CSV table of C-alpha atoms and ligand atoms in Angstrom, one decimal:
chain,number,residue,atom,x,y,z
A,1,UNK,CA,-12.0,14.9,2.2
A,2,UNK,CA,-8.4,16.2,2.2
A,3,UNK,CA,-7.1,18.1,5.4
A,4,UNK,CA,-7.9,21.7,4.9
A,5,UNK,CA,-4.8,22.0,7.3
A,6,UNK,CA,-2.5,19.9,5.1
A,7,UNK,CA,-3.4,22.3,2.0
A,8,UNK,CA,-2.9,24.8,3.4
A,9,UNK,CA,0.5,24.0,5.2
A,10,UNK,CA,1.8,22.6,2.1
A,11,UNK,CA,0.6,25.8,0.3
A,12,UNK,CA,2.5,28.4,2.6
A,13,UNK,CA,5.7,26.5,2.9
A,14,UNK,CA,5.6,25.9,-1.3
A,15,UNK,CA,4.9,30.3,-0.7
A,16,UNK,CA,7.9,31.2,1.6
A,17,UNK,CA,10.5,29.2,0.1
A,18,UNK,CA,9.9,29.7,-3.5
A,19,UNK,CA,8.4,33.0,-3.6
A,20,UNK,CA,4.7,32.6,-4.6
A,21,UNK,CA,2.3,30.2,-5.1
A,22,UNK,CA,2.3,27.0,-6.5
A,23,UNK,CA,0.6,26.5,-9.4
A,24,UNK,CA,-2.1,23.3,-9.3
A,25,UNK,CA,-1.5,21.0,-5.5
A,26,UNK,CA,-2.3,16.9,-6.2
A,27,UNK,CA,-3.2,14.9,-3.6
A,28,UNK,CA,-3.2,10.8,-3.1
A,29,UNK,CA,-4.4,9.0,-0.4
A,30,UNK,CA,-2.3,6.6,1.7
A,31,UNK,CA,-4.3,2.8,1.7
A,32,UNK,CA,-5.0,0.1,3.8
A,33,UNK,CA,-5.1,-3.8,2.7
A,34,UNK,CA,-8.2,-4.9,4.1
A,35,UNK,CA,-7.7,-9.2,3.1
A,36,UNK,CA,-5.1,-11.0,0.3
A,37,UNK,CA,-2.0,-10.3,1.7
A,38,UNK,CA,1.6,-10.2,-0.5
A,39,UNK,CA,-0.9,-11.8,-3.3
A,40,UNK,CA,-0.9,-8.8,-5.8
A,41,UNK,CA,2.9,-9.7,-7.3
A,42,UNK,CA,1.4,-13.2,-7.5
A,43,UNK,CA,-1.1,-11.7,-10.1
A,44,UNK,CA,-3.8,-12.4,-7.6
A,45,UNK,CA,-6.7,-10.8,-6.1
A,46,UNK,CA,-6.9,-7.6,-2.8
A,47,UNK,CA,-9.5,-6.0,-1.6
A,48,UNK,CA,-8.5,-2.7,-0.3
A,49,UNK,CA,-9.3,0.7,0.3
A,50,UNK,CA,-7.9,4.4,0.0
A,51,UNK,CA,-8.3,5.9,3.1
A,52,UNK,CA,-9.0,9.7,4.0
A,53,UNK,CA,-5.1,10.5,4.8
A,54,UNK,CA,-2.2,10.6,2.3
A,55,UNK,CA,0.5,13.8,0.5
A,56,UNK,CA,-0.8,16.9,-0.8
A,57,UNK,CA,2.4,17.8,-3.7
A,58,UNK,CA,2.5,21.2,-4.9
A,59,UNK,CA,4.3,22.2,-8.2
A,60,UNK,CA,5.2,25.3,-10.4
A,61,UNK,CA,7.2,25.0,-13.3
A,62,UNK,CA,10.2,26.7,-13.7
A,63,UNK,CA,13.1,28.5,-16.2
A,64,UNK,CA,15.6,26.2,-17.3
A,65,UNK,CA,16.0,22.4,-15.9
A,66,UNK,CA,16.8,23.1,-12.6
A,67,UNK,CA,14.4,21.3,-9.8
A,68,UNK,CA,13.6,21.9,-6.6
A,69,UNK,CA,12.0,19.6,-4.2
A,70,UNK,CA,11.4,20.4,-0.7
A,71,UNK,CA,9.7,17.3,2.2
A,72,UNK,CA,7.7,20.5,4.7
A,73,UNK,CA,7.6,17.5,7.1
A,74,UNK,CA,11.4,16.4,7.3
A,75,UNK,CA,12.5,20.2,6.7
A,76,UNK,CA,14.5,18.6,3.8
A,77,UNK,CA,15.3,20.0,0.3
A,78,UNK,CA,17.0,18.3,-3.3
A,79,UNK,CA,17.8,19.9,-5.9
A,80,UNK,CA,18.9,18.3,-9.0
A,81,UNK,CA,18.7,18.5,-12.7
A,82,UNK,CA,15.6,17.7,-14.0
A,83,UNK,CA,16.6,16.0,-17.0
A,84,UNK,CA,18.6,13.6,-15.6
A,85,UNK,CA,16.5,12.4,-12.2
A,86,UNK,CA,19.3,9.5,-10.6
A,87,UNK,CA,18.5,8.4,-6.9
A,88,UNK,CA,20.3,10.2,-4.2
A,89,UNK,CA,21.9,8.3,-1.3
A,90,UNK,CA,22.0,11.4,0.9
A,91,UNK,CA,18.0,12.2,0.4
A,92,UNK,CA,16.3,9.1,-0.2
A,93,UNK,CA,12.8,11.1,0.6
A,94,UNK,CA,13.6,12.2,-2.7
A,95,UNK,CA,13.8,8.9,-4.5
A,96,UNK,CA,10.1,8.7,-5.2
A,97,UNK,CA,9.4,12.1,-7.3
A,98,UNK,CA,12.8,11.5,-8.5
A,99,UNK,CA,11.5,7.7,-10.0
A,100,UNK,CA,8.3,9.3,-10.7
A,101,UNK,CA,10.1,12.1,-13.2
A,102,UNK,CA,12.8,9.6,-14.1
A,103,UNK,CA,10.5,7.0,-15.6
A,104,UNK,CA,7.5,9.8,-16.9
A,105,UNK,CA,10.5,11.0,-19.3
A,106,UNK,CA,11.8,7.8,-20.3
A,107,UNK,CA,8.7,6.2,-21.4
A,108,UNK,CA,6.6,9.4,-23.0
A,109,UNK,CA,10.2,10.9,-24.6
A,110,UNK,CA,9.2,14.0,-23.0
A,111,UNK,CA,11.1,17.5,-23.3
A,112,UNK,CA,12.5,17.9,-19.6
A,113,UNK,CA,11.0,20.9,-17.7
A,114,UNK,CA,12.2,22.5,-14.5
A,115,UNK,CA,9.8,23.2,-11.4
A,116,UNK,CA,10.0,23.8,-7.7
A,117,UNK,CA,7.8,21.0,-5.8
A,118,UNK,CA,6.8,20.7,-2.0
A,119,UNK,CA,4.7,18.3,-0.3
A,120,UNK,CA,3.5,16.8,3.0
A,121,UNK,CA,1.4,14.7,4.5
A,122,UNK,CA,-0.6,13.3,7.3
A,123,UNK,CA,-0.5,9.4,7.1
A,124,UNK,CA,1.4,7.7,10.1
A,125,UNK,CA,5.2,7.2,8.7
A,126,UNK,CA,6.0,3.7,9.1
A,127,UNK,CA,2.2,2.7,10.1
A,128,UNK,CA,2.0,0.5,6.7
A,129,UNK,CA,-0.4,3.2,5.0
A,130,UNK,CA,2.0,3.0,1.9
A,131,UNK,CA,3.1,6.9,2.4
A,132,UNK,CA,5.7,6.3,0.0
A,133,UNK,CA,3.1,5.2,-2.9
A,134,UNK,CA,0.8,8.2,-1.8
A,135,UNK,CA,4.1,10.3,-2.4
A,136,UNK,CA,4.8,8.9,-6.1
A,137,UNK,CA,1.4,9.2,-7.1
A,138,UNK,CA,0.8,12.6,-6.4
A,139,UNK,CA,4.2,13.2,-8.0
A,140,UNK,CA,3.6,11.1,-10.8
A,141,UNK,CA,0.1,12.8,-11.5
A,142,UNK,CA,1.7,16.2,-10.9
A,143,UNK,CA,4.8,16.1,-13.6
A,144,UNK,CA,2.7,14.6,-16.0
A,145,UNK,CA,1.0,17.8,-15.8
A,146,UNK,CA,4.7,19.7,-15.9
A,147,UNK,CA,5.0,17.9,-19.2
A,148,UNK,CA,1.6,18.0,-20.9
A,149,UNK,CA,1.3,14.5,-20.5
A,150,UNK,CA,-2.0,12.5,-20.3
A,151,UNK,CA,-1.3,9.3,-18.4
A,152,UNK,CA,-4.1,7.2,-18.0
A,153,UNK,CA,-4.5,5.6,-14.1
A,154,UNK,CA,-2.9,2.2,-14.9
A,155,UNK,CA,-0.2,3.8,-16.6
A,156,UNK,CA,0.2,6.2,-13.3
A,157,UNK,CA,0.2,3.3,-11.2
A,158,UNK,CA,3.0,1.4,-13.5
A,159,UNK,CA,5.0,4.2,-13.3
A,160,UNK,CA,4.8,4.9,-9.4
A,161,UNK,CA,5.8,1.2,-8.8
A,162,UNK,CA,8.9,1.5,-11.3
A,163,UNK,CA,10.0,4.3,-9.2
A,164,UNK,CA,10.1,2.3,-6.4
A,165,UNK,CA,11.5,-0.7,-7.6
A,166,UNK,CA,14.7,1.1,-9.5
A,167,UNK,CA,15.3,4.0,-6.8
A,168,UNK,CA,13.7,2.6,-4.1
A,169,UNK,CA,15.0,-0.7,-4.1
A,170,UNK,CA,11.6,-2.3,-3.2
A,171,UNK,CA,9.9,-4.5,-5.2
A,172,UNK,CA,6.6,-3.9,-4.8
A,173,UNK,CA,3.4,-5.4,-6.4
A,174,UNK,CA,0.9,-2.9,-8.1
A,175,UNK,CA,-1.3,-2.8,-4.7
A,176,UNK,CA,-0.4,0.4,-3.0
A,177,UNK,CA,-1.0,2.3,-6.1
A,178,UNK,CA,-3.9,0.9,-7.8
A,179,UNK,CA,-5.9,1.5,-3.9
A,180,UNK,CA,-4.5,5.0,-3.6
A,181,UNK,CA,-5.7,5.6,-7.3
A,182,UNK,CA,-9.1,4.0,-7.3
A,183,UNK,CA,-10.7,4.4,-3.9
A,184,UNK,CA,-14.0,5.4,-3.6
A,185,UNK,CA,-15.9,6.5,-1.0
A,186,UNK,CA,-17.7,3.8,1.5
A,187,UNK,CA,-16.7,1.1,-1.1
A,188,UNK,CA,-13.7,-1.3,-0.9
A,189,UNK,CA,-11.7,-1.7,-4.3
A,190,UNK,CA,-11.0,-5.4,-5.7
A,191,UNK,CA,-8.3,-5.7,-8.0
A,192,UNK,CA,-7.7,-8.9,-9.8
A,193,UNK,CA,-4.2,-8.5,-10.3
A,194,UNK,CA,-3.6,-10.7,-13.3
A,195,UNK,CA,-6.4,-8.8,-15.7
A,196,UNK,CA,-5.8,-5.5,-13.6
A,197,UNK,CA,-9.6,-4.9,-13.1
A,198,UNK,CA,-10.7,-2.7,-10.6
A,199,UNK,CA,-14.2,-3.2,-9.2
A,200,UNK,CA,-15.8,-1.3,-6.4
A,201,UNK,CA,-17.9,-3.5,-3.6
A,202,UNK,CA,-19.6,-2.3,-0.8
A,203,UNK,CA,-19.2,-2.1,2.7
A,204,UNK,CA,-21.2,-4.4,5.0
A,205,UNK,CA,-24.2,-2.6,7.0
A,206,UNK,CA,-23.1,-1.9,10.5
A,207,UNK,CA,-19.5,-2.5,10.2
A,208,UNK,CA,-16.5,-0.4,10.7
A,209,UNK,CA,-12.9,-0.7,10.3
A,210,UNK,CA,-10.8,-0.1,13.1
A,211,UNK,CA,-6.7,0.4,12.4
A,212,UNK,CA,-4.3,0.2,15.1
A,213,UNK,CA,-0.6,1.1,14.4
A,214,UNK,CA,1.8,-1.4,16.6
A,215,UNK,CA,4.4,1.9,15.9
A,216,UNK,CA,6.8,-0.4,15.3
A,217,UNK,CA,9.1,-1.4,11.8
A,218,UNK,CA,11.2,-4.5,12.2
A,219,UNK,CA,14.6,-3.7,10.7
A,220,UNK,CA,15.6,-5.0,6.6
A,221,UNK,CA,11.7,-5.0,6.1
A,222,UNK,CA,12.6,-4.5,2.7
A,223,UNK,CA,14.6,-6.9,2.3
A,224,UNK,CA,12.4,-9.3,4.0
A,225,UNK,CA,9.6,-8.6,1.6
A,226,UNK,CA,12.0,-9.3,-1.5
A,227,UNK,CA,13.2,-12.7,-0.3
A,228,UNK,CA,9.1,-13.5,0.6
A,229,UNK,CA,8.4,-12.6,-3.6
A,230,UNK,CA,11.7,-14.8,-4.7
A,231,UNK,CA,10.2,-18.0,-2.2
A,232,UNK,CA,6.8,-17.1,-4.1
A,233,UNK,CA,8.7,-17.0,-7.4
A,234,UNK,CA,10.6,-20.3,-6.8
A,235,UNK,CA,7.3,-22.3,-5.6
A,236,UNK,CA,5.8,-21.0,-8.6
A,237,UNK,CA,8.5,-22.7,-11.0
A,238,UNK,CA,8.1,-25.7,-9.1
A,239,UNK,CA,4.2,-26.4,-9.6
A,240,UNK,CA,4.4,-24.9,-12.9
A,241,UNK,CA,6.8,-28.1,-13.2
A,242,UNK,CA,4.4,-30.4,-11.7
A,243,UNK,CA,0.8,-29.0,-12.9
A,244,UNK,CA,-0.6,-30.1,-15.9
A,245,UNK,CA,-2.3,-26.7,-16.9
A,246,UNK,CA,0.0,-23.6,-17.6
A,247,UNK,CA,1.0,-22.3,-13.8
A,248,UNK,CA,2.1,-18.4,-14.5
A,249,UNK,CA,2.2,-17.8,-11.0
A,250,UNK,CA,0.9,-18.7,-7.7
A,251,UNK,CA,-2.4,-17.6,-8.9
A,252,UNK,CA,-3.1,-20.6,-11.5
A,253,UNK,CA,-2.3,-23.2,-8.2
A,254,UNK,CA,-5.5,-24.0,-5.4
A,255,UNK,CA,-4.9,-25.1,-2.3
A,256,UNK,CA,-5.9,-28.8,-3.0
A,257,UNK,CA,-3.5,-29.0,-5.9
A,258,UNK,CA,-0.7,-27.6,-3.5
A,259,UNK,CA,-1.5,-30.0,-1.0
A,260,UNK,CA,-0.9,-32.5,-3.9
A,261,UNK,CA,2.3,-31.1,-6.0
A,262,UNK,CA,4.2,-29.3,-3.2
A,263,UNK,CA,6.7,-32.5,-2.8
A,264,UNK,CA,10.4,-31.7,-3.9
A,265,UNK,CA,10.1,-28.0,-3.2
A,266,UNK,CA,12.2,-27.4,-0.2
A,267,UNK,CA,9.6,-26.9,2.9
A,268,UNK,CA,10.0,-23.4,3.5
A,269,UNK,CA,9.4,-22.2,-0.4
A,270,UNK,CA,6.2,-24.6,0.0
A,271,UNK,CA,5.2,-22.3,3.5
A,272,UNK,CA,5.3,-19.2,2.0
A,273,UNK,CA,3.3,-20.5,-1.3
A,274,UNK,CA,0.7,-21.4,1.0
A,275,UNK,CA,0.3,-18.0,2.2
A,276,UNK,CA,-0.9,-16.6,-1.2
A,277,UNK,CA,-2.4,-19.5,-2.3
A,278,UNK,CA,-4.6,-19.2,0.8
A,279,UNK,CA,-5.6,-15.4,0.3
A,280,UNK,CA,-6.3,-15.7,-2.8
A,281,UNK,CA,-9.2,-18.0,-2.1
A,282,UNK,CA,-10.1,-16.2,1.1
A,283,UNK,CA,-10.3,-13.3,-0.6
A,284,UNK,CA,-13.0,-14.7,-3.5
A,285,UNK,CA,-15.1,-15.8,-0.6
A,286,UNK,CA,-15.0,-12.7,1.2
A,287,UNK,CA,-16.3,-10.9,-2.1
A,288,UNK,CA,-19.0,-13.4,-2.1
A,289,UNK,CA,-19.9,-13.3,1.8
A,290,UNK,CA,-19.9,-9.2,1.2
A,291,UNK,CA,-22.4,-9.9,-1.1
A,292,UNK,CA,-24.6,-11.5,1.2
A,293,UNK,CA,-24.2,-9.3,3.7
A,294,UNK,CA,-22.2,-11.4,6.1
A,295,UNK,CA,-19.7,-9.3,7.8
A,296,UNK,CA,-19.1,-11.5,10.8
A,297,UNK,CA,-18.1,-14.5,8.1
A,298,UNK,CA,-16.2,-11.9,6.4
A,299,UNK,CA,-14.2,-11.0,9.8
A,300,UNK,CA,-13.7,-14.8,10.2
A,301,UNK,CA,-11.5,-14.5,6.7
A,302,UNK,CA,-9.8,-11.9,8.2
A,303,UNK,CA,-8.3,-13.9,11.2
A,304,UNK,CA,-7.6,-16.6,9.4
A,305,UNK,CA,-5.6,-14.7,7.3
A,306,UNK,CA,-3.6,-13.6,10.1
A,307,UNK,CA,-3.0,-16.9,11.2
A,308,UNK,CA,-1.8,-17.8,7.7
A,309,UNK,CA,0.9,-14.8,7.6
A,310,UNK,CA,2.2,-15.7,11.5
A,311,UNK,CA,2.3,-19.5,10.4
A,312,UNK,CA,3.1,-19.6,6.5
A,313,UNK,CA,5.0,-16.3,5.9
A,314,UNK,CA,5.9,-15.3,9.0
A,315,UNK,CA,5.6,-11.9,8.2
A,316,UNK,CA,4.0,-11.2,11.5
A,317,UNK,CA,5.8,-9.9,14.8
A,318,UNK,CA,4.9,-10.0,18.1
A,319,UNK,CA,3.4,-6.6,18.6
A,320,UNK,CA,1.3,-7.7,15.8
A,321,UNK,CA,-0.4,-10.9,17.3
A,322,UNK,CA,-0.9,-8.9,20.6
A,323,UNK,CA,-2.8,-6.4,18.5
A,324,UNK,CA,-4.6,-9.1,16.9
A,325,UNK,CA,-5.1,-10.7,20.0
A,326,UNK,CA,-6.6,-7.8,22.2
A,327,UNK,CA,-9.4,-7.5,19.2
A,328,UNK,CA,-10.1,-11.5,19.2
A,329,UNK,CA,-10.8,-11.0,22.8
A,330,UNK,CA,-12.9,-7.9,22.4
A,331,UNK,CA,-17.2,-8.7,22.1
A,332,UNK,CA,-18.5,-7.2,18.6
A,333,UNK,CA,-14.9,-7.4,16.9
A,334,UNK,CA,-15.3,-9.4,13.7
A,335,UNK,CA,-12.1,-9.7,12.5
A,336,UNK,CA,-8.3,-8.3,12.3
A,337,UNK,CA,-5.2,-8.7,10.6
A,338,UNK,CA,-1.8,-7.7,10.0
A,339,UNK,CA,-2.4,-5.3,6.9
A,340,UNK,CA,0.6,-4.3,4.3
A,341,UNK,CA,4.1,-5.9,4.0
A,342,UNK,CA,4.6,-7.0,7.8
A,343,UNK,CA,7.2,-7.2,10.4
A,344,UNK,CA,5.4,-4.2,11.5
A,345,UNK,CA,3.3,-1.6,10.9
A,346,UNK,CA,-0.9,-1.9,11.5
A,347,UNK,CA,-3.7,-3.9,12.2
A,348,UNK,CA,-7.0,-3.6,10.5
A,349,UNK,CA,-10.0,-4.8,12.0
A,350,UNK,CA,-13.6,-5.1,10.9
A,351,UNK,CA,-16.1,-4.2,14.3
A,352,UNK,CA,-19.0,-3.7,15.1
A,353,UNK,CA,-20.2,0.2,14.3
A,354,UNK,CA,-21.7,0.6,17.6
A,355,UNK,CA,-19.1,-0.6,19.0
A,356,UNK,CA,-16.3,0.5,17.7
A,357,UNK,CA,-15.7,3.3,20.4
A,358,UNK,CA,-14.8,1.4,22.9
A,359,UNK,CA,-13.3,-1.7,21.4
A,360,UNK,CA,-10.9,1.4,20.0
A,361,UNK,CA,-10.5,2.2,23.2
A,362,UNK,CA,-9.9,-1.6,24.8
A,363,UNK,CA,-7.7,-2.3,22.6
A,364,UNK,CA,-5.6,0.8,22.4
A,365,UNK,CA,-5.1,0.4,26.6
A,366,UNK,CA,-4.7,-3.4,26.6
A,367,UNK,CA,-2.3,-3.9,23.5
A,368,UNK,CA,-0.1,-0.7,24.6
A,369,UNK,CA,0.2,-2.4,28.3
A,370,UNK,CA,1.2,-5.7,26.5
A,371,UNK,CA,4.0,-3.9,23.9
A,372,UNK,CA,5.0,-1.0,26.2
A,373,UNK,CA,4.2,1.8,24.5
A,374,UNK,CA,1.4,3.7,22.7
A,375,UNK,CA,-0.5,1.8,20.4
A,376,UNK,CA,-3.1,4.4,18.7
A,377,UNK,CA,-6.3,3.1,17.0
A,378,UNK,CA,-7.9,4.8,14.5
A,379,UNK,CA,-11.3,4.9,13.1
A,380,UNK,CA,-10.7,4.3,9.1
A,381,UNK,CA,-12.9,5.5,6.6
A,382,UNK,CA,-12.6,4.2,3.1
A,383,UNK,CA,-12.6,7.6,0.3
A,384,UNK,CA,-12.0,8.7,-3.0
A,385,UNK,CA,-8.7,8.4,-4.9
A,386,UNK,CA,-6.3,10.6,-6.0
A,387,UNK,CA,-6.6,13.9,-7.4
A,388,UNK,CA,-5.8,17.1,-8.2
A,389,UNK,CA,-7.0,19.0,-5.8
A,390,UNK,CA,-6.4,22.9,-7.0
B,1,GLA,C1,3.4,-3.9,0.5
B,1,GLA,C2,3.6,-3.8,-1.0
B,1,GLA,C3,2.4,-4.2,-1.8
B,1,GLA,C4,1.9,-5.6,-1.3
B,1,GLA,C5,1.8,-5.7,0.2
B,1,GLA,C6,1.5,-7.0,0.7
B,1,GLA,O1,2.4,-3.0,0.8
B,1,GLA,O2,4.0,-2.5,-1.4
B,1,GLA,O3,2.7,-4.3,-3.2
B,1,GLA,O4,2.7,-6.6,-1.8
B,1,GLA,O5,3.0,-5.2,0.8
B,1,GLA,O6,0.2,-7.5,0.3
């Protein structure tokens, strides 16, 4: 369930500063990446969820090809010709619609149309909830509306990552926005990201997810994350070199045949391969222990995948392995991990349901002692994808 509150603020700012009400508000949920971590640009596997928070965007077309776009949280506005979206510097907020509308045009050859957008939203900025996917989704869902356009969800999801490779500058697998498109309620979405199937699985019986945002977001994350997908991209050369079966990506290699093959690529390329390598087969066995009802083997998966990122990756941080720490510590935890990109951001952890209370609460006290400031943890509920809302 979206936010009444959120509608409704999004609705009366769209009201005051453009003079009547919007006509249709979209909304997409932010997501959390519950195990297979920086495996979806390796054409690999995730399973994830949408959670309950994301951006409510409200549109109304309007004369001529002037747009408007106003952020109600940053008090910020753009305005720019609407047939010719370009990234702006100055409001970088505005990068994702602007992508969004930018590559929409390009690809359906669409007559430009003005409009006066607004949005907001209530996911944690900086928490690793992918706000900025959530954003170019409901954009991208919204001007494909403007234009009469009927994009199917893949096609969405292309175009939402396009705009944040080219104005964003992040290059981004398809992760953020297949989970903010595809959640479901109580279910976890798996995404084989080679075939781009999208299956639903359900949640184990008397578990919960926990989330707890470290509130912090190491500096050149981005470019961090880009240099982690060219070390991928090299190792992947390299065994598609040595393997005798086509090697696309770090996908098509297991982790006996990188054991095997990894000689002659230079030892940090062959670290970071592992990392991948790894999830991907962590995350086939957690489908498989889901199945059988084993949450407490399928919190095992997620420490070890923790350990993997802080080893192989390094994409952890300190405040992260405190996090992770505090819930290893914690009777009727199950499992945690860093969730997202890194160097930052959240913590998602599989407890015990009747538990979870107070392990929320443990952990919230013992990791904010340890880091120095507030570390909230939040109860996460996986729920439906994006939508139009009105
Ligand atoms: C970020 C990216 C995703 C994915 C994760 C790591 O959230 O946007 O595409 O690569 O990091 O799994």
């Amino acid at each position: 369930m979206t936010a009444p509150a959120l509608i409704e603020r999004v609705h009366s700012r769209f009201a005051e500063r453009f003079g009547g009400p919007p006509a249709a508000l979209w909304f997409a949920p932010g997501r959390v990446e519950v195990l297979g971590n920086h495996t979806d640009y390796n054409e690999g596997f995730v399973l994830s969820a949408a959670i309950s928070e994301g951006v409510v965007f409200a549109l109304r077309p309007a004369e001529g090809a002037r747009g408007r776009l106003l952020s109600v949280d940053l008090r910020r506005e753009a305005e720019f010709d609407a047939a010719r979206p370009a990234p702006t510097p100055e409001n970088s907020w505005a990068n994702y619609p602007l992508g969004a509308l930018h590559f929409l045009l390009r690809q359906y050859a669409a007559p430009p149309r003005g409009f006066d957008a607004a949005f907001a939203g209530d996911l944690p900025i900086g928490a690793g909830l992918s706000s900025s996917a959530a954003l170019t989704v409901a954009a991208t869902l919204a001007l494909a509306e403007l234009h009469g356009l009927s994009v199917p969800p893949l096609e969405v999801a292309r175009i939402a990552q396009r705009a944040e490779h080219e104005f964003a500058g992040v290059k981004c697998g398809l992760l953020d926005q297949i989970s903010s498109l595809f959640g479901e309620e109580h279910a976890l979405v798996f995404t084989d990201f080679r075939s781009l199937d999208v299956r639903r699985i359900a949640l184990p019986p008397g578990a919960a997810f926990l989330l707890c945002n470290t509130g912090v977001k190491h500096r050149l994350v981005d470019s961090a994350y880009n240099q982690r997908r060219a070390a991928c991209e090299r190792a992947a050369a390299h065994f598609a070199a040595r393997l005798p079966h086509p090697v696309r990506a770090l996908r098509d290699v297991t982790s006996a045949e990188w054991a095997i093959a990894k000689e002659g690529l230079d030892p940090e390329a062959a670290r970071r391969a592992a990392h991948p390598i790894g999830e991907n087969e962590r995350v086939l066995e957690g489908v498989r222990r889901l199945a059988a009802g084993d949450a407490a083997g399928f919190g095992a998966l997620l420490y070890e995948s923790h350990e993997s990122s802080a080893r192989n990756f390094e994409n952890s941080c300190r405040e992260l392995d405190i996090v992770v720490e505090a819930f290893r510590r914690r009777p009727g935890a199950l499992g945690a991990r860093l969730s997202g990109g890194g160097f930052g951001g959240s913590v998602i952890a599989l407890v015990e349901e009747r538990r979870a209370d107070e392990i929320a609460r443990a952990v919230e006290a013992e990791a904010g002692a340890a880091i120095g400031h507030a570390t909230p943890v939040m109860k996460i509920h996986p729920a439906a994808g994006a939508r139009r809302i009105r």
